[in-house]
CSV table of C-alpha atoms and ligand atoms in Angstrom, one decimal:
chain,number,residue,atom,x,y,z
H,1,UNK,CA,96.7,108.7,91.1
H,2,UNK,CA,93.5,109.4,89.4
H,3,UNK,CA,93.4,108.8,85.7
H,4,UNK,CA,91.5,110.7,82.9
H,5,UNK,CA,93.0,114.0,83.0
H,6,UNK,CA,94.7,115.4,79.8
H,7,UNK,CA,98.3,116.6,80.6
H,8,UNK,CA,99.0,120.2,79.7
H,9,UNK,CA,101.9,122.5,80.0
H,10,UNK,CA,105.5,122.4,79.8
H,11,UNK,CA,107.9,119.9,81.4
H,12,UNK,CA,111.8,120.2,81.5
H,13,UNK,CA,113.7,117.1,80.6
H,14,UNK,CA,116.5,115.9,83.1
H,15,UNK,CA,120.1,114.8,82.2
H,16,UNK,CA,120.5,111.4,80.7
H,17,UNK,CA,120.8,108.6,82.9
H,18,UNK,CA,122.3,106.3,80.6
H,19,UNK,CA,125.1,109.0,79.7
H,20,UNK,CA,125.6,110.0,83.1
H,21,UNK,CA,126.5,106.5,84.3
H,22,UNK,CA,129.4,105.8,82.1
H,23,UNK,CA,130.8,109.6,82.1
H,24,UNK,CA,131.0,109.4,85.8
H,25,UNK,CA,133.1,106.0,85.8
H,26,UNK,CA,135.0,107.6,82.9
H,27,UNK,CA,135.9,110.6,85.5
H,28,UNK,CA,137.9,107.9,87.3
H,29,UNK,CA,140.5,107.9,84.5
H,30,UNK,CA,141.2,111.6,84.7
H,31,UNK,CA,142.9,111.7,88.3
H,32,UNK,CA,141.4,115.2,88.4
H,33,UNK,CA,138.6,117.5,89.1
H,34,UNK,CA,135.6,117.3,86.8
H,35,UNK,CA,132.2,119.0,86.8
H,36,UNK,CA,129.3,117.3,85.2
H,37,UNK,CA,126.7,119.9,84.6
H,38,UNK,CA,123.0,118.6,84.6
H,39,UNK,CA,123.8,115.2,85.9
H,40,UNK,CA,120.7,113.8,86.9
H,41,UNK,CA,119.6,113.3,90.6
H,42,UNK,CA,118.5,109.6,90.4
H,43,UNK,CA,119.2,106.6,92.5
H,44,UNK,CA,121.7,104.9,90.0
H,45,UNK,CA,123.5,108.0,89.7
H,46,UNK,CA,123.8,108.2,93.6
H,47,UNK,CA,124.9,104.6,93.7
H,48,UNK,CA,127.7,105.3,91.0
H,49,UNK,CA,129.0,108.2,93.4
H,50,UNK,CA,128.9,106.0,96.4
H,51,UNK,CA,130.9,103.4,94.4
H,52,UNK,CA,133.5,106.1,93.3
H,53,UNK,CA,133.6,107.5,97.1
H,54,UNK,CA,134.0,103.9,98.4
H,55,UNK,CA,137.5,104.1,96.3
H,56,UNK,CA,138.4,107.6,97.7
H,57,UNK,CA,136.7,110.0,95.0
H,58,UNK,CA,135.3,113.0,96.3
H,59,UNK,CA,132.1,114.1,94.8
H,60,UNK,CA,130.1,117.1,96.0
H,61,UNK,CA,126.6,118.4,94.4
H,62,UNK,CA,126.3,122.0,93.3
H,63,UNK,CA,123.4,123.6,92.1
H,64,UNK,CA,123.6,122.9,88.4
H,65,UNK,CA,125.6,119.6,88.7
H,66,UNK,CA,128.4,117.4,90.4
H,67,UNK,CA,131.8,117.8,91.0
H,68,UNK,CA,134.1,115.1,91.1
H,69,UNK,CA,137.8,114.9,92.1
H,70,UNK,CA,139.2,111.5,91.5
H,71,UNK,CA,142.7,112.2,92.3
H,72,UNK,CA,143.1,110.2,95.3
H,73,UNK,CA,141.3,107.2,94.5
H,74,UNK,CA,142.9,103.7,95.3
H,75,UNK,CA,141.6,100.5,94.5
H,76,UNK,CA,139.4,99.1,97.4
H,77,UNK,CA,136.6,96.6,97.9
H,78,UNK,CA,133.3,98.2,96.5
H,79,UNK,CA,130.2,97.9,98.5
H,80,UNK,CA,128.2,94.8,97.4
H,81,UNK,CA,124.9,96.7,97.3
H,82,UNK,CA,125.8,99.4,95.1
H,83,UNK,CA,127.6,97.0,92.7
H,84,UNK,CA,124.8,94.4,92.6
H,85,UNK,CA,122.2,97.4,92.8
H,86,UNK,CA,122.8,98.6,89.2
H,87,UNK,CA,124.0,97.2,85.9
H,88,UNK,CA,126.1,100.4,85.1
H,89,UNK,CA,128.7,99.3,88.0
H,90,UNK,CA,130.0,97.1,85.0
H,91,UNK,CA,131.4,100.3,83.5
H,92,UNK,CA,133.9,100.7,86.3
H,93,UNK,CA,135.4,97.6,85.1
H,94,UNK,CA,137.2,99.4,82.1
H,95,UNK,CA,137.8,102.5,84.0
H,96,UNK,CA,139.6,100.6,87.0
H,97,UNK,CA,141.6,98.4,84.7
H,98,UNK,CA,142.9,101.6,82.8
H,99,UNK,CA,143.5,103.3,85.9
H,100,UNK,CA,145.1,100.9,88.3
H,101,UNK,CA,145.8,97.8,86.1
H,102,UNK,CA,144.0,95.5,88.2
H,103,UNK,CA,140.1,95.1,89.4
H,104,UNK,CA,138.1,93.0,91.7
H,105,UNK,CA,134.4,93.4,91.5
H,106,UNK,CA,131.3,91.3,92.4
H,107,UNK,CA,128.8,90.7,89.3
H,108,UNK,CA,126.7,93.7,88.4
H,109,UNK,CA,123.0,93.6,89.0
H,110,UNK,CA,120.3,96.0,87.5
H,111,UNK,CA,116.6,95.6,86.2
H,112,UNK,CA,115.6,92.2,85.9
H,113,UNK,CA,114.8,92.4,82.3
H,114,UNK,CA,116.9,89.5,80.7
H,115,UNK,CA,119.8,87.5,81.4
H,116,UNK,CA,122.1,90.2,80.8
H,117,UNK,CA,125.5,88.4,80.5
H,118,UNK,CA,128.8,90.1,80.3
H,119,UNK,CA,130.8,87.8,78.1
H,120,UNK,CA,131.3,90.7,75.3
H,121,UNK,CA,132.7,93.1,77.7
H,122,UNK,CA,135.4,90.4,79.1
H,123,UNK,CA,136.4,89.1,75.7
H,124,UNK,CA,136.7,92.6,74.3
H,125,UNK,CA,138.6,93.8,77.3
H,126,UNK,CA,140.6,90.5,76.9
H,127,UNK,CA,141.8,91.4,73.6
H,128,UNK,CA,143.2,94.8,75.0
H,129,UNK,CA,145.4,92.9,77.3
H,130,UNK,CA,143.2,92.1,80.4
H,131,UNK,CA,143.5,88.4,81.9
H,132,UNK,CA,140.2,87.8,83.8
H,133,UNK,CA,139.5,85.0,86.3
H,134,UNK,CA,135.8,84.4,87.5
H,135,UNK,CA,134.3,82.8,90.4
H,136,UNK,CA,130.7,82.6,91.7
H,137,UNK,CA,131.4,85.8,93.8
H,138,UNK,CA,133.0,87.9,91.1
H,139,UNK,CA,135.3,89.0,88.3
H,140,UNK,CA,139.1,89.6,88.7
H,141,UNK,CA,141.0,91.3,85.9
H,142,UNK,CA,144.7,91.9,86.0
H,143,UNK,CA,146.9,93.6,83.3
H,144,UNK,CA,150.5,92.3,83.0
H,145,UNK,CA,152.3,94.9,81.5
H,146,UNK,CA,149.9,97.8,80.2
H,147,UNK,CA,146.8,97.9,78.0
H,148,UNK,CA,147.5,98.0,74.4
H,149,UNK,CA,145.3,98.7,71.4
H,150,UNK,CA,143.8,95.9,69.4
H,151,UNK,CA,141.0,95.2,66.6
H,152,UNK,CA,137.8,94.4,68.1
H,153,UNK,CA,134.9,93.1,66.3
H,154,UNK,CA,131.6,92.9,68.3
H,155,UNK,CA,129.3,90.0,67.9
H,156,UNK,CA,126.3,92.5,68.9
H,157,UNK,CA,126.5,96.1,69.3
H,158,UNK,CA,126.4,96.2,73.0
H,159,UNK,CA,126.1,99.6,74.5
H,160,UNK,CA,128.0,98.4,77.9
H,161,UNK,CA,130.8,96.6,76.0
H,162,UNK,CA,131.2,99.5,73.7
H,163,UNK,CA,131.6,101.8,76.7
H,164,UNK,CA,134.0,99.6,78.5
H,165,UNK,CA,136.1,99.3,75.4
H,166,UNK,CA,136.3,103.1,75.2
H,167,UNK,CA,137.3,103.4,78.7
H,168,UNK,CA,140.1,101.0,78.7
H,169,UNK,CA,141.4,102.0,75.2
H,170,UNK,CA,141.4,105.8,75.5
H,171,UNK,CA,144.7,105.5,77.6
H,172,UNK,CA,146.0,102.2,76.3
H,173,UNK,CA,149.0,102.0,74.1
H,174,UNK,CA,148.7,102.1,70.3
H,175,UNK,CA,145.4,102.0,68.4
H,176,UNK,CA,142.1,100.2,68.9
H,177,UNK,CA,139.8,99.8,66.3
H,178,UNK,CA,136.1,98.7,67.0
H,179,UNK,CA,133.8,97.2,64.3
H,180,UNK,CA,130.1,96.6,65.0
H,181,UNK,CA,130.1,99.5,68.2
H,182,UNK,CA,126.9,100.5,69.6
H,183,UNK,CA,125.7,103.8,68.0
H,184,UNK,CA,123.2,105.0,71.0
H,185,UNK,CA,123.7,108.5,71.8
H,186,UNK,CA,125.1,107.7,75.1
H,187,UNK,CA,128.1,106.5,73.3
H,188,UNK,CA,128.5,109.8,71.3
H,189,UNK,CA,127.9,111.4,74.8
H,190,UNK,CA,130.7,109.4,76.5
H,191,UNK,CA,133.1,110.1,73.5
H,192,UNK,CA,132.6,113.5,73.7
H,193,UNK,CA,133.4,113.7,77.4
H,194,UNK,CA,136.4,111.8,76.6
H,195,UNK,CA,137.4,113.9,73.9
H,196,UNK,CA,136.8,117.0,76.1
H,197,UNK,CA,139.5,115.2,78.6
H,198,UNK,CA,142.1,114.9,75.8
H,199,UNK,CA,141.1,111.4,74.3
H,200,UNK,CA,141.5,111.0,70.4
H,201,UNK,CA,138.4,109.1,69.2
H,202,UNK,CA,137.2,109.0,65.7
H,203,UNK,CA,134.4,107.8,64.0
H,204,UNK,CA,132.1,109.0,66.8
H,205,UNK,CA,128.4,108.1,66.2
H,206,UNK,CA,129.1,105.3,63.6
H,207,UNK,CA,129.7,101.6,64.3
H,208,UNK,CA,133.4,101.8,63.4
H,209,UNK,CA,135.2,103.6,66.1
H,210,UNK,CA,139.1,104.1,66.0
H,211,UNK,CA,140.8,105.2,69.4
H,212,UNK,CA,144.3,106.4,69.6
H,213,UNK,CA,145.6,105.8,73.1
H,214,UNK,CA,146.8,109.0,75.0
H,215,UNK,CA,149.2,108.8,77.9
H,216,UNK,CA,146.9,110.8,80.3
H,217,UNK,CA,143.5,112.4,80.3
H,218,UNK,CA,142.7,115.6,82.3
H,219,UNK,CA,139.6,116.8,83.8
H,220,UNK,CA,137.1,119.0,82.5
H,221,UNK,CA,133.5,120.5,82.5
H,222,UNK,CA,131.0,118.8,80.6
H,223,UNK,CA,127.2,119.1,80.1
H,224,UNK,CA,125.3,116.0,80.4
H,225,UNK,CA,122.8,115.7,77.3
H,226,UNK,CA,119.2,115.4,78.1
H,227,UNK,CA,117.4,112.0,78.5
H,228,UNK,CA,115.8,110.7,75.3
H,229,UNK,CA,113.9,108.0,77.3
H,230,UNK,CA,112.5,110.2,79.8
H,231,UNK,CA,111.5,112.7,77.1
H,232,UNK,CA,109.9,109.7,75.4
H,233,UNK,CA,108.2,108.7,78.5
H,234,UNK,CA,106.4,112.0,78.8
H,235,UNK,CA,105.7,112.3,75.1
H,236,UNK,CA,103.8,109.0,75.5
H,237,UNK,CA,102.2,110.2,78.5
H,238,UNK,CA,101.1,113.2,76.6
H,239,UNK,CA,99.9,111.1,73.9
H,240,UNK,CA,98.2,108.6,76.2
H,241,UNK,CA,95.8,111.3,77.8
H,242,UNK,CA,95.1,113.2,74.6
H,243,UNK,CA,97.5,115.8,76.1
H,244,UNK,CA,99.2,119.1,75.1
H,245,UNK,CA,102.7,119.4,76.1
H,246,UNK,CA,106.0,120.9,75.5
H,247,UNK,CA,109.0,119.0,76.4
H,248,UNK,CA,111.7,121.6,77.2
H,249,UNK,CA,115.0,120.6,76.0
H,250,UNK,CA,114.2,117.1,74.7
H,251,UNK,CA,116.8,115.7,72.5
H,252,UNK,CA,114.3,115.2,69.5
H,253,UNK,CA,117.1,114.4,67.1
H,254,UNK,CA,117.6,111.5,69.0
H,255,UNK,CA,114.1,110.3,69.2
H,256,UNK,CA,113.2,110.2,65.4
H,257,UNK,CA,111.6,106.5,65.9
H,258,UNK,CA,109.4,107.4,68.9
H,259,UNK,CA,108.2,110.6,67.1
H,260,UNK,CA,107.3,108.4,64.1
H,261,UNK,CA,105.3,105.9,66.1
H,262,UNK,CA,103.7,108.9,68.0
H,263,UNK,CA,102.7,110.7,64.8
H,264,UNK,CA,101.4,107.0,63.5
H,265,UNK,CA,99.1,107.1,66.3
H,266,UNK,CA,97.8,110.4,65.5
H,267,UNK,CA,99.9,113.1,67.5
H,268,UNK,CA,101.1,116.2,66.3
H,269,UNK,CA,104.8,116.6,66.8
H,270,UNK,CA,106.7,119.8,66.4
H,271,UNK,CA,110.5,120.3,66.9
H,272,UNK,CA,112.1,123.5,67.7
H,273,UNK,CA,115.4,124.8,69.2
H,274,UNK,CA,114.1,124.6,72.6
H,275,UNK,CA,112.4,121.4,72.7
H,276,UNK,CA,109.5,119.2,71.5
H,277,UNK,CA,105.9,120.1,71.3
H,278,UNK,CA,103.5,117.3,71.3
H,279,UNK,CA,99.7,117.0,71.1
H,280,UNK,CA,97.6,113.9,71.4
H,281,UNK,CA,94.8,112.9,69.4
H,282,UNK,CA,91.2,112.6,70.5
H,283,UNK,CA,91.5,109.2,69.8
H,284,UNK,CA,94.7,106.9,69.6
H,285,UNK,CA,95.5,105.3,66.1
H,286,UNK,CA,96.3,101.7,65.8
H,287,UNK,CA,99.8,101.0,64.6
H,288,UNK,CA,99.6,97.0,64.2
H,289,UNK,CA,103.1,96.2,64.5
H,290,UNK,CA,106.0,97.6,66.3
H,291,UNK,CA,109.6,96.1,66.8
H,292,UNK,CA,112.2,97.5,69.2
H,293,UNK,CA,115.7,97.9,67.7
H,294,UNK,CA,119.3,99.0,68.4
H,295,UNK,CA,119.6,102.9,67.7
H,296,UNK,CA,118.4,104.7,65.6
H,297,UNK,CA,115.4,102.0,65.8
H,298,UNK,CA,112.7,102.2,68.5
H,299,UNK,CA,114.3,102.0,71.9
H,300,UNK,CA,113.8,98.7,74.0
H,301,UNK,CA,113.3,101.3,77.0
H,302,UNK,CA,110.2,102.5,75.7
H,303,UNK,CA,108.6,99.3,74.6
H,304,UNK,CA,106.7,98.8,77.8
H,305,UNK,CA,105.6,102.3,77.7
H,306,UNK,CA,103.7,101.8,74.4
H,307,UNK,CA,101.8,98.7,75.6
H,308,UNK,CA,99.1,100.8,77.5
H,309,UNK,CA,98.5,102.9,74.5
H,310,UNK,CA,97.9,100.0,72.3
H,311,UNK,CA,95.2,98.7,74.5
H,312,UNK,CA,93.3,101.9,73.9
H,313,UNK,CA,93.6,101.7,70.1
H,314,UNK,CA,91.3,99.9,67.8
H,315,UNK,CA,92.3,96.3,66.6
H,316,UNK,CA,95.3,94.3,67.5
H,317,UNK,CA,99.0,95.3,67.8
H,318,UNK,CA,102.1,93.0,67.8
H,319,UNK,CA,105.0,94.1,69.9
H,320,UNK,CA,108.2,92.5,69.3
H,321,UNK,CA,111.2,92.9,71.6
H,322,UNK,CA,114.5,92.2,70.0
H,323,UNK,CA,117.0,93.4,72.6
H,324,UNK,CA,116.0,91.9,75.9
H,325,UNK,CA,114.3,88.7,76.5
H,326,UNK,CA,112.6,89.5,79.9
H,327,UNK,CA,110.8,92.9,79.2
H,328,UNK,CA,107.3,91.7,79.7
H,329,UNK,CA,107.1,91.4,83.3
H,330,UNK,CA,104.6,94.3,82.9
H,331,UNK,CA,102.0,92.3,81.2
H,332,UNK,CA,100.6,90.9,84.7
H,333,UNK,CA,99.9,94.3,86.4
H,334,UNK,CA,98.5,95.6,82.9
H,335,UNK,CA,96.3,92.6,82.6
H,336,UNK,CA,95.0,93.1,86.1
H,337,UNK,CA,94.0,96.7,84.8
H,338,UNK,CA,92.0,95.0,82.4
H,339,UNK,CA,94.3,95.1,79.2
H,340,UNK,CA,94.1,91.9,76.9
H,341,UNK,CA,97.4,90.7,76.2
H,342,UNK,CA,98.8,87.4,75.0
H,343,UNK,CA,102.4,86.5,75.1
H,344,UNK,CA,103.1,84.7,71.9
H,345,UNK,CA,106.8,83.9,72.7
H,346,UNK,CA,109.7,85.1,74.9
H,347,UNK,CA,109.9,88.3,72.4
H,348,UNK,CA,106.4,88.8,71.0
H,349,UNK,CA,103.1,90.2,72.7
H,350,UNK,CA,99.9,90.7,71.0
H,351,UNK,CA,97.8,93.3,72.5
H,352,UNK,CA,94.1,93.3,71.7
H,353,UNK,CA,92.9,97.0,71.4
H,354,UNK,CA,89.5,98.5,71.8
H,355,UNK,CA,89.6,98.2,75.8
H,356,UNK,CA,89.7,100.6,78.8
H,357,UNK,CA,92.0,100.3,81.6
H,358,UNK,CA,90.5,100.3,85.2
H,359,UNK,CA,92.6,101.7,88.2
H,360,UNK,CA,93.8,99.3,90.7
H,361,UNK,CA,96.8,98.5,92.8
H,362,UNK,CA,99.8,97.4,90.9
H,363,UNK,CA,103.6,96.8,91.7
H,364,UNK,CA,106.5,98.0,89.7
H,365,UNK,CA,109.3,95.5,89.2
H,366,UNK,CA,111.6,97.3,87.2
H,367,UNK,CA,112.3,100.8,85.7
H,368,UNK,CA,110.7,101.3,82.6
H,369,UNK,CA,107.9,98.9,83.4
H,370,UNK,CA,107.1,100.9,86.5
H,371,UNK,CA,107.2,104.3,84.3
H,372,UNK,CA,104.6,102.3,81.9
H,373,UNK,CA,102.3,101.6,84.9
H,374,UNK,CA,102.3,105.2,85.8
H,375,UNK,CA,101.3,106.0,82.3
H,376,UNK,CA,98.5,103.2,82.4
H,377,UNK,CA,97.4,104.9,85.7
H,378,UNK,CA,97.1,108.1,83.8
H,379,UNK,CA,95.0,106.4,81.2
H,380,UNK,CA,92.8,104.3,83.7
H,381,UNK,CA,89.5,105.0,84.8
H,382,UNK,CA,89.4,105.8,88.6
H,383,UNK,CA,92.3,105.3,91.2
H,384,UNK,CA,95.6,103.5,90.6
H,385,UNK,CA,98.3,102.9,93.2
H,386,UNK,CA,101.9,101.9,91.9
H,387,UNK,CA,104.0,100.5,94.8
H,388,UNK,CA,107.8,99.3,93.9
H,389,UNK,CA,108.6,103.1,93.1
H,390,UNK,CA,112.0,102.8,94.0
H,391,UNK,CA,112.6,101.2,90.6
H,392,UNK,CA,111.1,104.1,89.0
H,393,UNK,CA,113.5,106.3,90.9
H,394,UNK,CA,116.4,104.6,89.5
H,395,UNK,CA,115.9,106.7,86.3
H,396,UNK,CA,113.5,109.5,86.9
H,397,UNK,CA,114.4,112.6,89.1
H,398,UNK,CA,110.9,112.9,90.1
H,399,UNK,CA,108.0,111.6,87.7
H,400,UNK,CA,105.4,112.4,90.2
H,401,UNK,CA,106.2,116.2,90.4
H,402,UNK,CA,106.7,116.5,86.6
H,403,UNK,CA,103.3,114.7,85.7
H,404,UNK,CA,101.7,116.7,88.7
H,405,UNK,CA,103.1,119.9,87.0
H,406,UNK,CA,101.3,118.9,83.9
H,407,UNK,CA,98.1,118.6,86.0
H,408,UNK,CA,97.9,115.1,86.6
H,409,UNK,CA,96.4,114.1,90.0
H,410,UNK,CA,99.1,112.0,91.1
H,411,UNK,CA,100.6,111.8,94.7
H,412,UNK,CA,103.8,110.4,96.0
H,413,UNK,CA,107.2,111.7,96.3
G,24,EPU,N1,124.6,91.0,75.8
G,24,EPU,C1,125.3,89.7,75.7
G,24,EPU,N2,126.6,89.9,76.3
G,24,EPU,C2,127.4,91.1,76.6
G,24,EPU,C3,126.8,92.2,76.8
G,24,EPU,C4,125.2,92.2,76.1
G,24,EPU,O1,124.9,89.0,75.2
G,24,EPU,O2,128.4,91.1,77.1
G,24,EPU,C5,123.3,91.2,75.3
G,24,EPU,C6,122.4,91.6,76.2
G,24,EPU,O3,122.0,90.6,76.8
G,24,EPU,C7,121.0,92.2,75.5
G,24,EPU,C8,121.9,92.8,74.2
G,24,EPU,O4,123.2,92.3,74.3
G,24,EPU,O5,120.4,91.3,75.0
G,24,EPU,C9,122.0,94.4,74.4
G,24,EPU,O6,122.8,94.6,75.8
G,24,EPU,P1,123.6,96.1,75.9
G,24,EPU,O7,125.0,95.5,76.3
G,24,EPU,O8,123.6,96.8,74.6
G,24,EPU,O9,122.6,96.8,76.9
G,24,EPU,P2,123.3,97.4,78.3
G,24,EPU,O10,124.6,98.2,78.2
G,24,EPU,O11,123.0,96.3,79.3
G,24,EPU,C10,122.0,99.7,78.1
G,24,EPU,C11,121.2,100.6,79.0
G,24,EPU,C12,119.7,100.0,78.8
G,24,EPU,C13,119.4,99.7,77.5
G,24,EPU,C14,120.4,99.2,76.5
G,24,EPU,C15,120.0,99.0,75.1
G,24,EPU,C16,122.7,101.4,80.5
G,24,EPU,C17,123.0,101.6,81.9
G,24,EPU,N3,121.7,100.7,80.1
G,24,EPU,O12,122.3,98.5,78.8
G,24,EPU,O13,119.0,100.8,79.7
G,24,EPU,O14,118.2,99.2,77.3
G,24,EPU,O15,121.8,99.7,76.8
G,24,EPU,O16,119.9,100.4,74.7
G,24,EPU,O17,123.3,102.3,79.7
G,24,EPU,C18,117.4,101.3,81.2
G,24,EPU,O18,117.8,102.5,81.0
G,24,EPU,O19,116.2,101.1,81.7
G,24,EPU,C19,118.2,100.2,80.5
G,24,EPU,C20,117.8,98.9,81.0
């Protein structure tokens, strides 16, 4: 790609990756036909579909989404490549336990952004009546009798653990109360889907969820909400290039923290029913300090994307990552592009501003870091080549097409 072009125009925001993956797993519970409108066509979704198909589920794409029939599923060995290929395979743990009463799976993989343990998932599901054994090759869970409600106090507001609890609790006997639940919009989306299937959940959107188990769920048609991280990516790309962009269907009500930062950097942002309009300033303003946090704080998934912008503001900015400890793999390629960055410790980076980025060949090694290199390339002088695009394809339907539609000189699939 060749940098230095100001993005202009309109981009339609895709369905949310992190909402669709647990909802696909949840469809396993229904034993019926479901339609997920606006399910994004990304490689993580394809992998989840392959996992469901490997156990006898039937999936077919239609023009506006995907249809799943999970009636004939039976427990079966899941293919290693897909289980280990993404973090979200862990959602199948709760779903399969609820449906079949037992599960055997390898450890999930996903982007290398930290250790990503699953201890909280296992202890929460344990409270609902699952007995786990683990060895080097995987996790084995068994429910003797049936799953039962429990009070669960989460030590960390883990998104994945909250999802697994929901999946296991909606058809468990009795009431499950979760304190310290994650409040990310993707949890709300999962709750809304489950409710459309007949689940009883109170406290949606709060850290206190109360789930009353029902005997059975039924299938439904559900619209996957739009992707706040993809929208945030394009918002920051517009900001990075002094662009003038309309983010069609952007879920701006979930993007408050990002919009606040964009405005502090000089952007003009306007929200309307159809989406979010953003106009980048001629010169980016320094923000000084930014800390990621659980929702509604600044999302960890956009932390890498803010780094190249800080390189081009005046003065220094300290970025503190509080969710994952290995989210700075992007520093090396950014340094190769001319960024001056100092890693202060496992969680903090100081960005020395006042610089310019120079295009060069760089390699993506994880999803959001990869998208950040694309944004860096849009800002850089000259030509940037990003390899490792398979990581980016895990979460973006077609970042090249979208950016090209906005005028970027970017080539690739
Ligand atoms: N954690 C534990 N033990 C557990 C679970 C989590 O210590 O059993 C720790 C993690 O190591 C991490 C923190 O808790 O330090 C938060 O992890 P969480 O479980 O909330 O994250 P996740 O479910 O693994 C999801 C998204 C991530 C997003 C985070 C935070 C999906 C598939 N992934 O991950 O998205 O960054 O929540 O919002 O929903 C991405 O889209 O690129 C991505 C990585």
